[in-house]
Amino acid sequence: MKVSYRREMDHNYLVIRQEEFQDGYQVGMVVKNKIPGFLECRLSFIDRCGDFYYEITSRQSLRLLLERKRLSGPGLCSFLEELLRAVQSCGEYLLDSGGILLDPDYIYLDPDGEKAYFCCFPFGETDTGKALLELAEYFLERLDRQDQDAVTLGYEFYRMAGQEHFSLEELLVKWKEEREGGGCREEIPETPVPGGEIPLPAGPASREEGASTVFLKQAPQRGLVLRSENPAYGDMQITGESFLVGKKKDAVDGWLKARGISRIHGKISLEEGEYYLTDLNSTNGTFLNGGRLEVNEKARIRQGDQVGFADVKYVVDLSGELHYNKSDTEQVWKKGAKKDDI
C-alpha cells in the first residue's frame, strides 16, 4: 500500500492509494456509508488511481498512544470488544473483514474516550491470521506487567490468535464467550509468555511545573532544551527517545496549556543521535522555522532552530541543561505521588 497523510482546511486524513483502481460493491459500501467502528472514508480519483481518504482529525494512532503508557486488562478487553463490533459491522454491510487493517499505525483512537476506529481498505490483501498474531505479539510487549488481568488476557489473546482454521469473527466470538461470566480476571497461565519477561513501565523520576507548561524530567543531563520565547510558558527539557507535547495532561510528557494546542500536538524524538520534530495530527499546526509541517511529517531540528506548537514558540538549544528561575513556583512529582498532588 502507498500511504500518506494530508491536511485540508481543518481536517486531517490518512490516505491510501490503490493503483489500477476499479470500482465495485465493496468500494461503494465503504465510501457511501458511515459504518460503526470504522474511520469515515471518501474517494478521490487521480488518473487511473484511487485515493481513499480516511478521516483522522483529532485522533491518534494506537502505536503512538502506547508509546508512553501500558495496556491494562480492562483496556485490552475494551479494544477487543470494539474490534469484534467492527467485524460484525462488516457482516451487516456485506464487507470482507479481511480489509480491516490490524497494523497499530492504522488503528486510531479518540484521545479522550479512547474509542477505537478501524480502517477498512476494500483492496486489502492482508493475511488476517498473521496480522492478528502480530497484533497480539505487539500487545504482549506493551502490557502493564503489574496488572494481573492484563497479563492473563494478553497471553490468552496471543494463544487464540495462534490458532488456525478460525475466521476473525469466529475467533473473537469464541474469545468473548470464554470471557463471559469470568470477566477479565483469571489465573495467569504457568506457560511463560512468548518473548520472555514483559518489561515494567518506566516511570519518570520527577515532574516539575512552571507557568503554564509541565514537563517530565529525569536526572539532570545535557541534551535538547526548548527555550520559550514567551515568559508565560516555561522551557522544556527533552528526555528519552520520545517526548510528546500537548494539552492532555495525562497523555503527554510536556503539558502545554495554551490556546490552539491539541490534546496530543507534536513529538520530539531522538534517533541515532539526531533530534526530529513531528506533527501529530494537530489542528493548528507544528512549525519549524516558520514552515508548517504536514500531518505526521518528521523534520530534523538543529541548534538555533525555531519550533512552534500553534502560536507557542521555542528556540532549540542542544548545548546545555534546563535553567530554573527561582521566582517560579515549582511543584515536584516525587516517585509514588498521586496525580492529584500536582
mmCIF file of C-alpha atoms in Angstrom:
data_model
loop_
_atom_site.group_PDB
_atom_site.id
_atom_site.type_symbol
_atom_site.label_atom_id
_atom_site.label_comp_id
_atom_site.label_asym_id
_atom_site.label_seq_id
_atom_site.Cartn_x
_atom_site.Cartn_y
_atom_site.Cartn_z
ATOM 1 C CA MET A 1 0.000 0.000 0.000
ATOM 2 C CA LYS A 2 1.101 3.537 -0.695
ATOM 3 C CA VAL A 3 0.260 5.507 2.458
ATOM 4 C CA SER A 4 0.472 9.266 3.013
ATOM 5 C CA TYR A 5 -1.137 11.924 5.210
ATOM 6 C CA ARG A 6 -2.920 15.076 4.070
ATOM 7 C CA ARG A 7 -4.301 18.201 5.679
ATOM 8 C CA GLU A 8 -7.237 20.025 4.086
ATOM 9 C CA MET A 9 -8.523 23.081 5.919
ATOM 10 C CA ASP A 10 -9.384 21.845 9.428
ATOM 11 C CA HIS A 11 -9.376 18.143 8.548
ATOM 12 C CA ASN A 12 -6.562 15.588 8.569
ATOM 13 C CA TYR A 13 -6.578 12.391 6.548
ATOM 14 C CA LEU A 14 -4.802 9.079 6.273
ATOM 15 C CA VAL A 15 -4.588 8.470 2.521
ATOM 16 C CA ILE A 16 -4.171 5.028 0.948
ATOM 17 C CA ARG A 17 -3.660 4.856 -2.808
ATOM 18 C CA GLN A 18 -4.893 1.967 -4.945
ATOM 19 C CA GLU A 19 -3.129 1.662 -8.288
ATOM 20 C CA GLU A 20 -5.137 0.463 -11.299
ATOM 21 C CA PHE A 21 -8.351 1.309 -9.489
ATOM 22 C CA GLN A 22 -11.599 -0.473 -10.321
ATOM 23 C CA ASP A 23 -14.882 0.464 -8.671
ATOM 24 C CA GLY A 24 -17.109 -2.174 -7.105
ATOM 25 C CA TYR A 25 -19.581 -3.058 -4.377
ATOM 26 C CA GLN A 26 -17.022 -3.076 -1.544
ATOM 27 C CA VAL A 27 -15.752 0.372 -2.525
ATOM 28 C CA GLY A 28 -19.262 1.803 -2.682
ATOM 29 C CA MET A 29 -20.203 0.477 0.750
ATOM 30 C CA VAL A 30 -17.051 1.875 2.423
ATOM 31 C CA VAL A 31 -17.293 5.297 0.781
ATOM 32 C CA LYS A 32 -21.055 5.902 0.908
ATOM 33 C CA ASN A 33 -21.782 4.708 4.440
ATOM 34 C CA LYS A 34 -20.833 5.750 7.939
ATOM 35 C CA ILE A 35 -20.067 2.266 9.257
ATOM 36 C CA PRO A 36 -19.923 1.834 13.056
ATOM 37 C CA GLY A 37 -16.402 1.220 14.297
ATOM 38 C CA PHE A 38 -14.669 2.442 11.154
ATOM 39 C CA LEU A 39 -12.993 5.662 10.035
ATOM 40 C CA GLU A 40 -15.164 7.633 7.639
ATOM 41 C CA CYS A 41 -13.837 7.465 4.098
ATOM 42 C CA ARG A 42 -14.108 9.351 0.836
ATOM 43 C CA LEU A 43 -12.624 8.591 -2.568
ATOM 44 C CA SER A 44 -10.645 10.759 -4.963
ATOM 45 C CA PHE A 45 -9.531 9.757 -8.459
ATOM 46 C CA ILE A 46 -6.138 10.632 -9.928
ATOM 47 C CA ASP A 47 -5.519 9.229 -13.425
ATOM 48 C CA ARG A 48 -6.197 5.506 -13.038
ATOM 49 C CA CYS A 49 -5.553 5.518 -9.291
ATOM 50 C CA GLY A 50 -7.993 5.785 -6.406
ATOM 51 C CA ASP A 51 -7.040 7.654 -3.231
ATOM 52 C CA PHE A 52 -9.008 6.618 -0.137
ATOM 53 C CA TYR A 53 -9.164 9.475 2.391
ATOM 54 C CA TYR A 54 -9.770 8.291 5.969
ATOM 55 C CA GLU A 55 -10.822 10.976 8.455
ATOM 56 C CA ILE A 56 -8.381 11.020 11.405
ATOM 57 C CA THR A 57 -8.889 14.575 12.678
ATOM 58 C CA SER A 58 -8.300 14.840 16.460
ATOM 59 C CA ARG A 59 -7.442 11.127 16.707
ATOM 60 C CA GLN A 60 -4.131 9.402 17.308
ATOM 61 C CA SER A 61 -2.778 6.050 16.209
ATOM 62 C CA LEU A 62 -2.708 3.119 18.607
ATOM 63 C CA ARG A 63 1.066 2.897 18.207
ATOM 64 C CA LEU A 64 1.566 6.490 19.297
ATOM 65 C CA LEU A 65 -0.742 6.242 22.318
ATOM 66 C CA LEU A 66 1.059 3.125 23.569
ATOM 67 C CA GLU A 67 4.480 4.758 23.322
ATOM 68 C CA ARG A 68 4.270 6.093 26.852
ATOM 69 C CA LYS A 69 1.635 4.026 28.632
ATOM 70 C CA ARG A 70 0.938 0.351 29.246
ATOM 71 C CA LEU A 71 -2.162 -1.657 28.404
ATOM 72 C CA SER A 72 -4.434 -2.540 31.304
ATOM 73 C CA GLY A 73 -6.702 -5.580 31.403
ATOM 74 C CA PRO A 74 -9.910 -3.531 31.007
ATOM 75 C CA GLY A 75 -8.265 -1.512 28.232
ATOM 76 C CA LEU A 76 -7.400 -4.621 26.239
ATOM 77 C CA CYS A 77 -10.866 -6.100 26.862
ATOM 78 C CA SER A 78 -12.485 -2.928 25.571
ATOM 79 C CA PHE A 79 -10.280 -2.890 22.475
ATOM 80 C CA LEU A 80 -11.107 -6.497 21.561
ATOM 81 C CA GLU A 81 -14.830 -5.885 22.064
ATOM 82 C CA GLU A 82 -14.653 -2.882 19.721
ATOM 83 C CA LEU A 83 -12.741 -4.962 17.171
ATOM 84 C CA LEU A 84 -15.497 -7.582 17.377
ATOM 85 C CA ARG A 85 -18.169 -4.924 16.826
ATOM 86 C CA ALA A 86 -16.256 -3.643 13.781
ATOM 87 C CA VAL A 87 -16.026 -7.167 12.359
ATOM 88 C CA GLN A 88 -19.767 -7.646 12.918
ATOM 89 C CA SER A 89 -20.389 -4.354 11.115
ATOM 90 C CA CYS A 90 -18.602 -5.881 8.120
ATOM 91 C CA GLY A 91 -21.161 -8.667 8.156
ATOM 92 C CA GLU A 92 -24.049 -6.228 8.292
ATOM 93 C CA TYR A 93 -22.710 -4.279 5.291
ATOM 94 C CA LEU A 94 -21.568 -7.417 3.406
ATOM 95 C CA LEU A 95 -17.915 -6.357 3.566
ATOM 96 C CA ASP A 96 -14.900 -8.650 3.660
ATOM 97 C CA SER A 97 -13.383 -8.396 7.164
ATOM 98 C CA GLY A 98 -10.020 -9.134 5.538
ATOM 99 C CA GLY A 99 -9.997 -5.456 4.583
ATOM 100 C CA ILE A 100 -9.589 -4.390 8.226
ATOM 101 C CA LEU A 101 -6.027 -3.147 8.697
ATOM 102 C CA LEU A 102 -4.715 -4.501 12.011
ATOM 103 C CA ASP A 103 -1.411 -2.632 11.977
ATOM 104 C CA PRO A 104 -1.256 -0.292 15.049
ATOM 105 C CA ASP A 105 -0.320 2.572 12.696
ATOM 106 C CA TYR A 106 -3.751 2.370 11.035
ATOM 107 C CA ILE A 107 -5.902 1.907 14.136
ATOM 108 C CA TYR A 108 -6.968 5.265 15.553
ATOM 109 C CA LEU A 109 -8.336 6.221 18.941
ATOM 110 C CA ASP A 110 -10.037 9.250 20.377
ATOM 111 C CA PRO A 111 -7.567 10.611 22.990
ATOM 112 C CA ASP A 112 -10.471 11.396 25.349
ATOM 113 C CA GLY A 113 -12.672 8.312 25.274
ATOM 114 C CA GLU A 114 -10.035 6.076 23.673
ATOM 115 C CA LYS A 115 -12.688 4.565 21.446
ATOM 116 C CA ALA A 116 -11.041 2.620 18.627
ATOM 117 C CA TYR A 117 -11.708 3.305 14.953
ATOM 118 C CA PHE A 118 -10.527 0.854 12.319
ATOM 119 C CA CYS A 119 -9.541 1.337 8.706
ATOM 120 C CA CYS A 120 -11.422 -0.786 6.164
ATOM 121 C CA PHE A 121 -9.495 -0.851 2.879
ATOM 122 C CA PRO A 122 -11.509 -2.629 0.151
ATOM 123 C CA PHE A 123 -8.360 -3.753 -1.666
ATOM 124 C CA GLY A 124 -6.599 -5.068 1.405
ATOM 125 C CA GLU A 125 -4.751 -8.328 0.792
ATOM 126 C CA THR A 126 -3.759 -8.890 4.386
ATOM 127 C CA ASP A 127 -3.115 -12.349 5.781
ATOM 128 C CA THR A 128 -5.598 -11.854 8.625
ATOM 129 C CA GLY A 129 -4.233 -14.702 10.758
ATOM 130 C CA LYS A 130 -0.674 -13.397 10.521
ATOM 131 C CA ALA A 131 -1.767 -9.801 11.125
ATOM 132 C CA LEU A 132 -3.780 -10.781 14.219
ATOM 133 C CA LEU A 133 -0.852 -12.762 15.646
ATOM 134 C CA GLU A 134 1.475 -9.798 15.076
ATOM 135 C CA LEU A 135 -1.026 -7.533 16.838
ATOM 136 C CA ALA A 136 -1.174 -9.973 19.783
ATOM 137 C CA GLU A 137 2.645 -10.002 19.981
ATOM 138 C CA TYR A 138 2.665 -6.202 19.891
ATOM 139 C CA PHE A 139 0.233 -6.107 22.823
ATOM 140 C CA LEU A 140 2.357 -8.546 24.844
ATOM 141 C CA GLU A 141 5.266 -6.104 24.723
ATOM 142 C CA ARG A 142 3.107 -3.256 25.998
ATOM 143 C CA LEU A 143 1.090 -4.806 28.796
ATOM 144 C CA ASP A 144 1.065 -3.408 32.299
ATOM 145 C CA ARG A 145 3.098 -6.171 33.967
ATOM 146 C CA GLN A 146 1.724 -5.169 37.385
ATOM 147 C CA ASP A 147 -1.844 -5.763 36.177
ATOM 148 C CA GLN A 148 -2.658 -9.463 36.533
ATOM 149 C CA ASP A 149 -5.722 -9.106 34.314
ATOM 150 C CA ALA A 150 -3.612 -7.526 31.566
ATOM 151 C CA VAL A 151 -1.008 -10.294 31.605
ATOM 152 C CA THR A 152 -3.630 -13.061 31.699
ATOM 153 C CA LEU A 153 -5.723 -11.558 28.916
ATOM 154 C CA GLY A 154 -2.667 -10.703 26.815
ATOM 155 C CA TYR A 155 -1.436 -14.282 26.946
ATOM 156 C CA GLU A 156 -4.936 -15.646 26.294
ATOM 157 C CA PHE A 157 -5.350 -13.427 23.233
ATOM 158 C CA TYR A 158 -1.918 -14.458 21.928
ATOM 159 C CA ARG A 159 -2.800 -18.148 22.341
ATOM 160 C CA MET A 160 -6.088 -17.777 20.492
ATOM 161 C CA ALA A 161 -4.551 -15.653 17.724
ATOM 162 C CA GLY A 162 -2.163 -18.501 17.001
ATOM 163 C CA GLN A 163 -4.993 -20.966 16.345
ATOM 164 C CA GLU A 164 -5.735 -21.900 12.757
ATOM 165 C CA HIS A 165 -8.986 -22.562 10.891
ATOM 166 C CA PHE A 166 -10.830 -19.651 12.532
ATOM 167 C CA SER A 167 -12.103 -16.528 10.826
ATOM 168 C CA LEU A 168 -11.505 -13.237 12.609
ATOM 169 C CA GLU A 169 -15.137 -13.072 13.730
ATOM 170 C CA GLU A 170 -15.188 -16.702 14.916
ATOM 171 C CA LEU A 171 -12.048 -16.181 16.961
ATOM 172 C CA LEU A 172 -13.326 -13.002 18.617
ATOM 173 C CA VAL A 173 -16.753 -14.531 19.326
ATOM 174 C CA LYS A 174 -15.052 -17.541 20.889
ATOM 175 C CA TRP A 175 -12.866 -15.223 22.976
ATOM 176 C CA LYS A 176 -15.911 -13.292 24.212
ATOM 177 C CA GLU A 177 -17.833 -16.459 25.065
ATOM 178 C CA GLU A 178 -14.897 -17.771 27.096
ATOM 179 C CA ARG A 179 -14.619 -14.462 28.939
ATOM 180 C CA GLU A 180 -18.306 -14.135 29.802
ATOM 181 C CA GLY A 181 -19.045 -14.988 33.388
ATOM 182 C CA GLY A 182 -15.425 -14.663 34.446
ATOM 183 C CA GLY A 183 -14.833 -11.096 33.341
ATOM 184 C CA CYS A 184 -11.169 -10.329 32.844
ATOM 185 C CA ARG A 185 -9.838 -11.969 35.983
ATOM 186 C CA GLU A 186 -8.348 -15.456 35.728
ATOM 187 C CA GLU A 187 -5.238 -17.261 36.889
ATOM 188 C CA ILE A 188 -2.070 -16.426 34.974
ATOM 189 C CA PRO A 189 -1.057 -19.468 32.878
ATOM 190 C CA GLU A 190 2.018 -21.343 34.028
ATOM 191 C CA THR A 191 3.322 -21.366 30.466
ATOM 192 C CA PRO A 192 5.704 -18.412 30.090
ATOM 193 C CA VAL A 193 4.645 -15.500 27.933
ATOM 194 C CA PRO A 194 6.252 -15.799 24.462
ATOM 195 C CA GLY A 195 9.243 -13.490 24.107
ATOM 196 C CA GLY A 196 10.190 -13.632 27.774
ATOM 197 C CA GLU A 197 9.510 -11.114 30.520
ATOM 198 C CA ILE A 198 7.357 -8.120 29.716
ATOM 199 C CA PRO A 199 9.285 -5.047 30.879
ATOM 200 C CA LEU A 200 7.835 -2.885 33.621
ATOM 201 C CA PRO A 201 6.767 0.597 32.590
ATOM 202 C CA ALA A 202 9.484 3.148 33.204
ATOM 203 C CA GLY A 203 8.195 5.955 35.401
ATOM 204 C CA PRO A 204 9.575 9.473 35.485
ATOM 205 C CA ALA A 205 11.968 10.463 38.243
ATOM 206 C CA SER A 206 10.136 13.714 38.838
ATOM 207 C CA ARG A 207 7.643 16.154 37.403
ATOM 208 C CA GLU A 208 8.148 19.879 37.500
ATOM 209 C CA GLU A 209 5.724 22.674 36.742
ATOM 210 C CA GLY A 210 6.258 26.310 35.894
ATOM 211 C CA ALA A 211 3.873 28.872 34.411
ATOM 212 C CA SER A 212 1.561 27.022 32.010
ATOM 213 C CA THR A 213 3.987 24.311 30.963
ATOM 214 C CA VAL A 214 4.589 20.996 32.715
ATOM 215 C CA PHE A 215 7.380 18.654 31.674
ATOM 216 C CA LEU A 216 8.758 15.358 32.906
ATOM 217 C CA LYS A 217 12.431 15.373 33.836
ATOM 218 C CA GLN A 218 14.902 12.603 34.584
ATOM 219 C CA ALA A 219 18.220 13.246 36.324
ATOM 220 C CA PRO A 220 19.931 16.444 35.061
ATOM 221 C CA GLN A 221 21.660 15.822 31.754
ATOM 222 C CA ARG A 222 22.898 17.641 28.729
ATOM 223 C CA GLY A 223 20.667 17.437 25.711
ATOM 224 C CA LEU A 224 17.915 19.309 23.927
ATOM 225 C CA VAL A 225 16.163 22.168 25.673
ATOM 226 C CA LEU A 226 13.327 24.137 24.128
ATOM 227 C CA ARG A 227 13.774 27.705 25.371
ATOM 228 C CA SER A 228 10.482 29.575 25.367
ATOM 229 C CA GLU A 229 10.198 32.883 23.548
ATOM 230 C CA ASN A 230 7.236 33.814 25.756
ATOM 231 C CA PRO A 231 7.765 34.244 29.519
ATOM 232 C CA ALA A 232 4.237 32.910 30.094
ATOM 233 C CA TYR A 233 5.481 29.418 29.175
ATOM 234 C CA GLY A 234 8.406 27.630 30.736
ATOM 235 C CA ASP A 235 11.324 25.977 28.981
ATOM 236 C CA MET A 236 11.129 22.249 28.305
ATOM 237 C CA GLN A 237 13.981 19.779 28.600
ATOM 238 C CA ILE A 238 13.605 16.812 26.282
ATOM 239 C CA THR A 239 14.475 13.481 27.872
ATOM 240 C CA GLY A 240 14.292 9.978 26.489
ATOM 241 C CA GLU A 241 13.833 8.909 22.893
ATOM 242 C CA SER A 242 10.270 10.185 22.530
ATOM 243 C CA PHE A 243 8.753 13.320 24.067
ATOM 244 C CA LEU A 244 5.097 14.210 23.434
ATOM 245 C CA VAL A 245 3.755 17.766 23.708
ATOM 246 C CA GLY A 246 0.087 18.693 24.082
ATOM 247 C CA LYS A 247 -2.656 19.874 26.414
ATOM 248 C CA LYS A 248 -3.975 16.456 27.543
ATOM 249 C CA LYS A 249 -2.037 16.315 30.776
ATOM 250 C CA ASP A 250 -2.120 12.577 31.384
ATOM 251 C CA ALA A 251 -1.149 11.683 27.808
ATOM 252 C CA VAL A 252 1.945 13.818 27.180
ATOM 253 C CA ASP A 253 5.409 14.477 28.564
ATOM 254 C CA GLY A 254 5.292 18.237 28.029
ATOM 255 C CA TRP A 255 1.954 19.689 29.088
ATOM 256 C CA LEU A 256 1.317 22.964 27.295
ATOM 257 C CA LYS A 257 -1.803 24.773 28.445
ATOM 258 C CA ALA A 258 -2.314 27.303 25.709
ATOM 259 C CA ARG A 259 -4.969 28.274 23.207
ATOM 260 C CA GLY A 260 -4.719 26.359 19.954
ATOM 261 C CA ILE A 261 -2.775 23.421 21.379
ATOM 262 C CA SER A 262 -4.191 19.986 20.514
ATOM 263 C CA ARG A 263 -4.568 17.256 23.092
ATOM 264 C CA ILE A 264 -1.571 15.435 21.618
ATOM 265 C CA HIS A 265 0.036 18.032 19.413
ATOM 266 C CA GLY A 266 3.592 17.114 18.446
ATOM 267 C CA LYS A 267 6.565 14.931 19.220
ATOM 268 C CA ILE A 268 10.319 15.322 19.522
ATOM 269 C CA SER A 269 12.251 12.098 19.032
ATOM 270 C CA LEU A 270 15.891 11.097 19.315
ATOM 271 C CA GLU A 271 17.047 8.782 16.538
ATOM 272 C CA GLU A 272 20.677 7.754 16.055
ATOM 273 C CA GLY A 273 21.922 10.835 17.856
ATOM 274 C CA GLU A 274 19.753 13.326 15.942
ATOM 275 C CA TYR A 275 16.576 15.089 17.097
ATOM 276 C CA TYR A 276 13.414 15.226 14.985
ATOM 277 C CA LEU A 277 10.163 17.171 15.224
ATOM 278 C CA THR A 278 6.883 15.531 14.148
ATOM 279 C CA ASP A 279 3.389 16.961 13.845
ATOM 280 C CA LEU A 280 0.876 14.585 15.433
ATOM 281 C CA ASN A 281 -2.333 15.370 13.626
ATOM 282 C CA SER A 282 -2.624 18.763 15.317
ATOM 283 C CA THR A 283 -5.387 21.206 14.411
ATOM 284 C CA ASN A 284 -3.362 24.424 14.445
ATOM 285 C CA GLY A 285 -0.050 23.093 13.267
ATOM 286 C CA THR A 286 3.501 22.323 14.293
ATOM 287 C CA PHE A 287 6.111 24.654 12.832
ATOM 288 C CA LEU A 288 9.840 24.549 12.128
ATOM 289 C CA ASN A 289 11.498 27.879 11.318
ATOM 290 C CA GLY A 290 8.131 29.303 10.298
ATOM 291 C CA GLY A 291 7.168 26.458 7.975
ATOM 292 C CA ARG A 292 4.201 24.285 8.868
ATOM 293 C CA LEU A 293 4.809 20.540 8.914
ATOM 294 C CA GLU A 294 2.394 18.221 7.183
ATOM 295 C CA VAL A 295 0.415 15.663 9.216
ATOM 296 C CA ASN A 296 2.888 13.117 10.643
ATOM 297 C CA GLU A 297 5.750 14.809 8.793
ATOM 298 C CA LYS A 298 9.096 14.382 10.556
ATOM 299 C CA ALA A 299 11.831 17.006 10.215
ATOM 300 C CA ARG A 300 15.317 17.180 11.722
ATOM 301 C CA ILE A 301 15.921 20.014 14.179
ATOM 302 C CA ARG A 302 19.263 21.709 14.818
ATOM 303 C CA GLN A 303 20.834 24.205 17.185
ATOM 304 C CA GLY A 304 19.096 27.587 16.987
ATOM 305 C CA ASP A 305 16.026 26.371 15.080
ATOM 306 C CA GLN A 306 12.662 27.829 16.000
ATOM 307 C CA VAL A 307 9.987 25.288 16.922
ATOM 308 C CA GLY A 308 6.333 26.267 17.216
ATOM 309 C CA PHE A 309 3.326 24.436 18.599
ATOM 310 C CA ALA A 310 0.413 26.520 17.266
ATOM 311 C CA ASP A 311 1.360 30.059 18.410
ATOM 312 C CA VAL A 312 3.734 28.995 21.197
ATOM 313 C CA LYS A 313 7.327 29.320 20.009
ATOM 314 C CA TYR A 314 10.622 27.928 21.295
ATOM 315 C CA VAL A 315 14.267 28.060 20.285
ATOM 316 C CA VAL A 316 16.238 24.801 20.131
ATOM 317 C CA ASP A 317 19.260 24.628 22.462
ATOM 318 C CA LEU A 318 21.350 21.478 22.100
ATOM 319 C CA SER A 319 24.147 22.654 24.349
ATOM 320 C CA GLY A 320 23.016 22.622 27.930
ATOM 321 C CA GLU A 321 20.746 21.819 30.856
ATOM 322 C CA LEU A 322 17.485 23.430 31.823
ATOM 323 C CA HIS A 323 17.943 26.646 33.820
ATOM 324 C CA TYR A 324 15.498 27.283 36.645
ATOM 325 C CA ASN A 325 14.012 30.620 37.597
ATOM 326 C CA LYS A 326 13.914 30.734 41.400
ATOM 327 C CA SER A 327 10.909 33.029 41.277
ATOM 328 C CA ASP A 328 8.856 30.352 39.538
ATOM 329 C CA THR A 329 6.575 28.190 41.652
ATOM 330 C CA GLU A 330 7.799 24.630 41.229
ATOM 331 C CA GLN A 331 5.951 21.501 42.288
ATOM 332 C CA VAL A 332 7.805 18.225 42.222
ATOM 333 C CA TRP A 333 6.126 14.924 41.447
ATOM 334 C CA LYS A 334 8.016 12.517 43.647
ATOM 335 C CA LYS A 335 8.047 8.820 42.976
ATOM 336 C CA GLY A 336 4.793 7.349 44.262
ATOM 337 C CA ALA A 337 2.936 10.668 44.475
ATOM 338 C CA LYS A 338 -0.645 10.886 43.239
ATOM 339 C CA LYS A 339 -1.691 12.951 40.246
ATOM 340 C CA ASP A 340 -3.967 14.985 42.467
ATOM 341 C CA ASP A 341 -0.873 16.218 44.327
ATOM 342 C CA ILE A 342 0.212 18.180 41.269
#
